[in-house]
Coordinates of C-alpha atoms in Angstrom, one line a residue:
Chain Y
M1 CA 178.7 166.2 105.2
F2 CA 177.9 165.5 101.8
K3 CA 178.8 161.5 102.1
S4 CA 178.5 160.7 98.1
A5 CA 180.4 163.5 97.2
E6 CA 184.0 163.8 98.0
S7 CA 184.7 166.5 96.0
V8 CA 182.7 168.5 97.4
E9 CA 184.0 167.7 100.8
R10 CA 187.5 168.6 99.8
L11 CA 186.5 171.7 98.6
I12 CA 184.5 172.5 101.8
T13 CA 188.6 172.1 103.5
Q14 CA 189.8 174.0 100.7
L15 CA 187.5 176.9 101.3
S16 CA 187.3 176.7 105.4
R17 CA 191.0 177.5 105.1
L18 CA 190.4 180.8 103.5
P19 CA 190.5 183.5 106.7
G20 CA 187.5 184.6 107.5
I21 CA 185.6 181.6 106.3
G22 CA 184.6 178.8 108.9
R23 CA 183.4 175.7 108.1
K24 CA 179.4 176.5 107.6
S25 CA 180.4 179.8 104.7
A26 CA 182.4 177.1 103.0
G27 CA 179.6 174.7 103.0
R28 CA 177.4 177.8 101.7
L29 CA 179.7 178.7 98.9
A30 CA 180.7 174.8 98.3
F31 CA 177.3 174.8 97.3
Y32 CA 177.0 177.9 95.8
L33 CA 179.3 177.0 93.5
L34 CA 177.9 173.6 92.8
K35 CA 174.2 175.5 91.7
I36 CA 176.0 178.1 89.4
P37 CA 176.6 177.5 85.8
K38 CA 179.9 175.3 85.4
E39 CA 181.4 178.1 83.2
E40 CA 181.0 180.8 86.0
A41 CA 182.4 178.4 88.2
L42 CA 186.0 177.8 86.0
E43 CA 185.9 181.3 85.9
L44 CA 186.7 181.8 88.9
A45 CA 189.1 178.3 89.4
Q46 CA 191.0 180.1 86.2
A47 CA 191.1 183.9 87.9
I48 CA 192.7 181.6 91.0
Q49 CA 195.1 179.6 88.6
D50 CA 196.0 183.1 86.7
I51 CA 197.4 185.2 89.3
K52 CA 199.8 182.3 90.8
E53 CA 201.1 181.9 86.9
K54 CA 201.0 185.7 86.0
V55 CA 201.8 187.3 89.0
G56 CA 204.6 188.5 90.4
F57 CA 206.3 191.4 92.1
C58 CA 208.3 194.3 91.3
A59 CA 212.2 194.2 91.1
I60 CA 212.0 197.6 92.5
C61 CA 209.6 198.7 94.4
N62 CA 207.6 195.0 96.0
N63 CA 204.6 195.8 94.6
I64 CA 202.6 192.9 93.2
S65 CA 202.8 193.1 89.6
E66 CA 202.1 191.3 85.9
S67 CA 204.9 193.3 84.9
D68 CA 208.6 194.1 85.9
P69 CA 208.8 196.9 86.7
C70 CA 205.3 197.6 88.1
H71 CA 203.0 200.3 85.8
I72 CA 204.4 202.8 89.1
C73 CA 208.5 202.3 88.4
S74 CA 207.7 202.9 84.4
D75 CA 206.0 206.0 84.4
S76 CA 208.0 208.5 83.6
E77 CA 205.3 211.3 84.6
R78 CA 206.0 210.5 88.0
R79 CA 208.0 212.3 90.3
N80 CA 211.5 210.8 91.1
D81 CA 212.4 213.2 94.2
V82 CA 209.9 211.4 97.1
I83 CA 208.8 207.2 97.9
C84 CA 206.1 206.6 100.3
V85 CA 207.1 203.4 102.4
V86 CA 204.0 201.2 102.9
E87 CA 203.4 197.8 103.9
E88 CA 201.3 195.8 102.0
A89 CA 200.6 196.4 98.0
V90 CA 196.7 196.5 99.5
D91 CA 198.0 199.7 101.1
L92 CA 199.3 201.2 97.7
A93 CA 196.7 200.3 96.1
A94 CA 194.6 202.2 98.6
L95 CA 196.9 205.3 98.6
D96 CA 197.2 205.2 94.9
K97 CA 193.5 205.9 94.8
A98 CA 193.5 208.9 96.6
E99 CA 194.7 212.3 94.7
G100 CA 197.5 214.0 96.4
F101 CA 200.8 212.1 95.7
G102 CA 202.7 211.9 92.1
G103 CA 206.0 210.3 93.6
R104 CA 207.3 206.3 93.6
Y105 CA 206.4 203.8 96.3
H106 CA 208.0 201.6 98.0
V107 CA 206.3 197.6 99.7
L108 CA 207.6 196.7 102.8
G109 CA 206.1 193.4 102.6
G110 CA 205.1 193.9 106.3
R111 CA 205.9 195.3 109.4
I112 CA 208.6 194.2 112.0
S113 CA 206.6 192.0 114.4
P114 CA 208.7 190.3 117.0
L115 CA 205.4 188.7 118.0
D116 CA 204.8 186.9 114.5
G117 CA 208.9 186.2 114.2
I118 CA 208.9 188.5 111.8
G119 CA 212.3 190.7 111.9
P120 CA 214.1 193.8 109.5
D121 CA 215.9 191.1 107.5
D122 CA 212.4 190.0 106.7
L123 CA 211.0 193.1 104.6
K124 CA 212.1 194.6 101.7
I125 CA 214.8 196.7 103.9
K126 CA 217.7 196.3 102.7
E127 CA 215.8 197.5 99.5
L128 CA 214.8 200.3 100.0
L129 CA 217.9 201.7 101.3
A130 CA 219.7 200.4 97.9
R131 CA 216.8 203.0 96.3
I132 CA 218.1 206.1 98.2
D133 CA 220.7 208.3 95.8
D134 CA 220.8 211.6 95.6
K135 CA 218.0 212.9 93.9
V136 CA 215.3 211.4 96.7
K137 CA 214.7 213.7 98.6
E138 CA 212.1 212.7 100.9
V139 CA 211.0 208.9 102.4
I140 CA 207.3 209.1 103.9
I141 CA 206.8 206.4 106.1
A142 CA 203.0 205.2 105.8
T143 CA 202.9 202.4 107.7
N144 CA 199.8 201.4 109.4
P145 CA 199.3 203.6 112.8
N146 CA 199.4 201.0 115.2
V147 CA 202.0 199.6 117.5
E148 CA 203.9 197.7 115.1
G149 CA 203.7 199.8 112.1
E150 CA 204.9 202.6 114.6
A151 CA 207.7 200.7 115.9
T152 CA 208.5 199.6 112.1
A153 CA 208.4 203.8 111.3
L154 CA 210.5 204.5 114.3
Y155 CA 213.3 201.8 112.6
L156 CA 213.2 203.3 109.0
A157 CA 213.6 206.4 110.5
K158 CA 216.5 205.7 112.2
L159 CA 217.9 204.3 109.1
L160 CA 216.9 206.8 106.5
K161 CA 217.9 209.9 108.3
P162 CA 221.8 209.1 108.4
L163 CA 221.4 209.1 104.2
G164 CA 220.4 212.8 104.4
V165 CA 217.1 212.2 103.1
K166 CA 214.0 213.8 105.0
V167 CA 211.8 211.3 106.4
T168 CA 208.1 212.3 107.0
R169 CA 204.9 210.5 108.8
I170 CA 201.1 210.9 107.1
A171 CA 199.1 212.1 109.6
R172 CA 197.4 210.2 112.2
G173 CA 194.1 212.3 113.4
L174 CA 190.1 212.2 113.1
P175 CA 189.4 210.4 110.0
V176 CA 187.1 212.5 107.9
G177 CA 183.2 212.3 108.3
S178 CA 183.9 211.0 111.9
D179 CA 182.7 212.1 114.8
L180 CA 184.4 213.5 117.6
E181 CA 182.5 212.4 119.9
Y182 CA 183.4 208.4 119.3
A183 CA 187.4 208.9 119.1
D184 CA 189.2 207.3 121.3
G185 CA 192.2 209.0 123.5
V186 CA 195.1 208.5 121.6
T187 CA 193.2 209.5 117.5
L188 CA 192.5 213.0 119.7
S189 CA 195.9 213.3 121.4
R190 CA 197.6 213.0 117.6
A191 CA 195.2 215.0 116.0
L192 CA 195.8 217.8 118.7
E193 CA 199.5 216.9 118.6
G194 CA 199.6 217.2 114.6
R195 CA 197.2 220.7 114.8
Q196 CA 197.8 223.1 112.0
E197 CA 197.1 227.0 111.7
I198 CA 194.2 227.5 109.4
Chain F
M1 CA 192.5 198.5 92.2
F2 CA 195.4 197.2 91.2
K3 CA 195.9 198.4 88.1
S4 CA 199.4 196.3 87.7
A5 CA 198.1 193.6 87.8
E6 CA 194.5 193.0 85.8
S7 CA 194.3 189.3 86.9
V8 CA 194.6 190.8 90.8
E9 CA 191.2 192.7 89.3
R10 CA 189.8 190.1 87.9
L11 CA 190.1 187.7 90.6
I12 CA 188.6 190.0 92.8
T13 CA 185.6 190.4 90.9
Q14 CA 184.7 187.0 90.8
L15 CA 184.9 186.3 94.4
S16 CA 182.8 189.4 95.3
R17 CA 180.1 187.6 93.2
L18 CA 180.5 185.0 95.7
P19 CA 177.5 185.3 98.1
G20 CA 178.7 186.7 101.8
I21 CA 181.4 188.4 99.9
G22 CA 181.6 191.8 99.3
R23 CA 184.4 193.9 97.5
K24 CA 186.5 194.4 100.6
S25 CA 186.6 191.3 102.2
A26 CA 187.5 189.7 97.9
G27 CA 190.3 191.7 98.0
R28 CA 191.7 190.1 101.6
L29 CA 190.9 186.6 99.6
A30 CA 192.6 187.9 97.0
F31 CA 195.9 189.0 98.3
Y32 CA 195.3 185.8 100.6
L33 CA 195.8 184.4 97.4
L34 CA 198.6 185.7 96.2
K35 CA 200.5 185.7 99.3
I36 CA 200.3 181.6 99.8
P37 CA 202.4 178.8 98.0
K38 CA 201.3 178.4 94.3
E39 CA 200.3 174.6 95.2
E40 CA 197.9 175.6 97.8
A41 CA 196.1 178.1 95.4
L42 CA 196.1 175.6 92.3
E43 CA 194.4 172.9 95.3
L44 CA 191.5 175.3 95.6
A45 CA 191.4 175.9 91.5
Q46 CA 191.3 172.1 91.4
A47 CA 188.5 171.7 93.7
I48 CA 185.9 173.6 92.5
Q49 CA 187.2 172.2 88.8
D50 CA 186.5 168.9 90.5
I51 CA 182.6 169.7 91.6
K52 CA 182.3 170.7 88.2
E53 CA 183.5 167.4 86.7
K54 CA 182.4 165.5 88.5
V55 CA 179.7 165.9 90.7
G56 CA 176.0 165.3 89.4
F57 CA 172.4 164.8 90.7
C58 CA 171.7 161.4 91.8
A59 CA 168.3 160.3 89.5
I60 CA 165.9 158.6 92.4
C61 CA 166.4 161.5 94.7
N62 CA 168.3 164.3 93.2
N63 CA 170.9 164.7 95.7
I64 CA 174.5 165.6 94.4
S65 CA 176.5 163.0 94.4
E66 CA 179.8 161.8 92.6
S67 CA 178.2 158.1 91.9
D68 CA 174.0 157.3 90.4
P69 CA 172.8 156.4 92.5
C70 CA 173.9 157.7 95.4
H71 CA 175.2 156.0 98.3
I72 CA 171.5 156.4 100.2
C73 CA 169.2 155.2 97.3
S74 CA 172.1 152.4 96.2
D75 CA 171.9 151.4 99.9
S76 CA 170.5 147.9 100.5
E77 CA 170.0 148.2 104.7
R78 CA 167.5 151.7 104.4
R79 CA 164.0 150.9 104.9
N80 CA 162.2 151.7 101.3
D81 CA 158.7 152.4 103.1
V82 CA 159.6 156.1 104.0
I83 CA 160.8 159.1 102.1
C84 CA 162.4 161.9 103.8
V85 CA 161.2 165.1 101.4
V86 CA 163.8 168.0 101.8
E87 CA 164.8 171.4 99.8
E88 CA 168.5 171.4 99.1
A89 CA 171.2 168.8 99.6
V90 CA 172.2 170.5 102.0
D91 CA 169.1 169.4 104.2
L92 CA 169.9 166.4 103.6
A93 CA 173.6 166.3 105.0
A94 CA 172.4 167.9 107.7
L95 CA 169.4 165.3 108.6
D96 CA 171.6 162.0 107.8
K97 CA 174.5 163.7 110.0
A98 CA 171.1 163.3 113.1
E99 CA 170.3 159.6 114.2
G100 CA 167.1 158.5 113.9
F101 CA 166.3 158.4 110.3
G102 CA 167.4 155.1 108.3
G103 CA 165.1 155.6 105.3
R104 CA 165.1 157.3 101.4
Y105 CA 165.5 161.3 100.7
H106 CA 164.1 163.3 97.9
V107 CA 165.6 166.2 97.2
L108 CA 163.3 169.3 95.5
G109 CA 165.8 171.2 94.5
G110 CA 164.0 174.4 96.3
R111 CA 160.7 175.4 97.9
I112 CA 158.0 176.9 96.1
S113 CA 158.2 180.8 96.3
P114 CA 156.2 183.0 94.1
L115 CA 158.9 186.1 94.3
D116 CA 161.3 184.8 93.8
G117 CA 159.6 182.9 90.6
I118 CA 159.7 179.5 91.8
G119 CA 156.6 177.6 91.0
P120 CA 155.7 174.0 91.4
D121 CA 157.3 173.0 88.1
D122 CA 160.6 173.9 89.1
L123 CA 161.0 171.6 92.0
K124 CA 161.2 167.3 91.5
I125 CA 157.7 166.8 92.6
K126 CA 156.9 164.9 89.7
E127 CA 159.5 162.7 90.4
L128 CA 158.4 162.5 94.2
L129 CA 154.9 161.3 93.5
A130 CA 156.4 158.9 91.0
R131 CA 158.8 157.3 93.9
I132 CA 155.6 156.6 95.6
D133 CA 154.6 153.0 95.3
D134 CA 152.7 150.4 97.7
K135 CA 156.1 150.0 99.4
V136 CA 156.1 152.8 100.8
K137 CA 154.1 154.1 103.6
E138 CA 155.2 157.3 104.7
V139 CA 156.1 161.1 103.4
I140 CA 157.9 162.9 105.5
I141 CA 157.9 166.5 105.0
A142 CA 161.0 168.2 105.8
T143 CA 161.3 171.7 104.6
N144 CA 162.5 174.2 106.3
P145 CA 160.1 175.4 109.0
N146 CA 159.2 179.4 107.4
V147 CA 156.5 180.5 105.2
E148 CA 157.6 179.1 102.3
G149 CA 158.8 176.2 103.6
E150 CA 155.1 175.5 105.2
A151 CA 153.6 176.4 101.2
T152 CA 155.7 173.4 100.0
A153 CA 155.2 171.2 102.9
L154 CA 151.0 172.1 102.5
Y155 CA 151.3 171.9 98.4
L156 CA 153.0 168.8 98.4
A157 CA 150.8 167.0 101.1
K158 CA 147.7 168.2 99.5
L159 CA 149.0 166.1 96.2
L160 CA 150.6 163.1 98.5
K161 CA 147.7 162.2 100.2
P162 CA 145.3 160.9 97.2
L163 CA 148.1 158.2 96.5
G164 CA 147.1 156.5 99.8
V165 CA 150.3 157.4 101.8
K166 CA 150.5 158.9 105.2
V167 CA 152.0 162.2 104.9
T168 CA 153.5 163.9 108.1
R169 CA 155.7 166.8 109.1
I170 CA 158.8 167.3 110.9
A171 CA 158.3 169.0 114.5
R172 CA 158.3 172.6 115.2
G173 CA 159.2 173.8 118.7
L174 CA 162.0 174.8 120.6
P175 CA 165.7 174.0 120.0
V176 CA 167.2 171.6 122.7
G177 CA 169.2 173.4 124.5
S178 CA 167.2 176.9 123.6
D179 CA 166.0 178.9 126.5
L180 CA 162.2 179.5 126.8
E181 CA 162.5 183.2 127.5
Y182 CA 164.1 184.3 124.4
A183 CA 162.2 182.1 122.3
D184 CA 159.7 184.2 119.4
G185 CA 155.8 183.4 120.0
V186 CA 154.8 181.4 117.1
T187 CA 157.5 178.8 117.8
L188 CA 156.6 178.9 121.7
S189 CA 152.8 178.1 119.8
R190 CA 154.5 175.5 117.8
A191 CA 156.0 173.8 120.8
L192 CA 152.8 174.0 122.6
E193 CA 150.4 172.8 119.7
G194 CA 153.5 169.9 119.5
R195 CA 153.1 168.9 122.9
Q196 CA 153.2 165.6 123.8
E197 CA 152.5 162.9 126.6
I198 CA 155.0 162.0 128.8

């Protein structure tokens, strides 16, 4: 594209490898980065370097963290009797922003998905089972409410129940603020199944 | 978002400044960069640094370039009697990929747009006028076919004509492969106006 600037061409190639960014968007981003002040562009480059150098994984819960253990595992204020299991660190961040949970987390690092070649051994399941002791009374499985997330939840429940711990699944139902009219059939079935007395 | 990893938070902020990338996409990109091998992420960081360090502007035509003059201005095979004026370096790259033009270019660095506070003095117009000598017979104005591009074209024509040079505008009409049925009225009017004998 840019015959006079091989480095621009290289940046476009790099950017177009990012998820959701095609060659056209990559070109636009590269051109934007060319136009902004040097310091701003270098800040972005530095931020990318930083995450690769500073960020690791918590040895206890597998959350992404600059410290080990992470701020949740090292927080003495949190309850030790309940662990919430999520697929990815982004899910943990989303749940922890919502109110109502003051326990611990465990990040699996994905979900069981034979089609993508991801089996139980590729996830931090052994590490989860090792965390179950007398203090832990409940494990909430908060994998995504889709086929693979449900399969992962069932698989985990089968392993956890024999350890004498209560295993629960986050509720599936209608999103708050949504419209019943536009909900899909499966969600409506789940919402009916999970009905609660008021 | 990521309390345990301030550097991730910083990267998300940086990414969400890019055009067309909101906070959600920025989060997804940051998470992707966390997951890929370190070398790949650092390659991207390096590519960003490189464009800010290696890429400059051609002193003759204002094209982005690693060399000065750029590969087009220093190409002795090209015609010297025609200059094609474009808004941005990306436009030059697009035109030069298409066949049919073997002359020189001039990159304005934008278009006249009073709403955005961009006046003639913010563009490389003086530099364009300085390039017009006896050798230059024609200036093709290839600014974008929208309100600001047209206004810029008219403004340039007014300055260029007194210098005794032929000033032309790229044709506006129906894009090749498009459907007459779906074309807008203005494009159709321009296509009729610009009709040519076959």
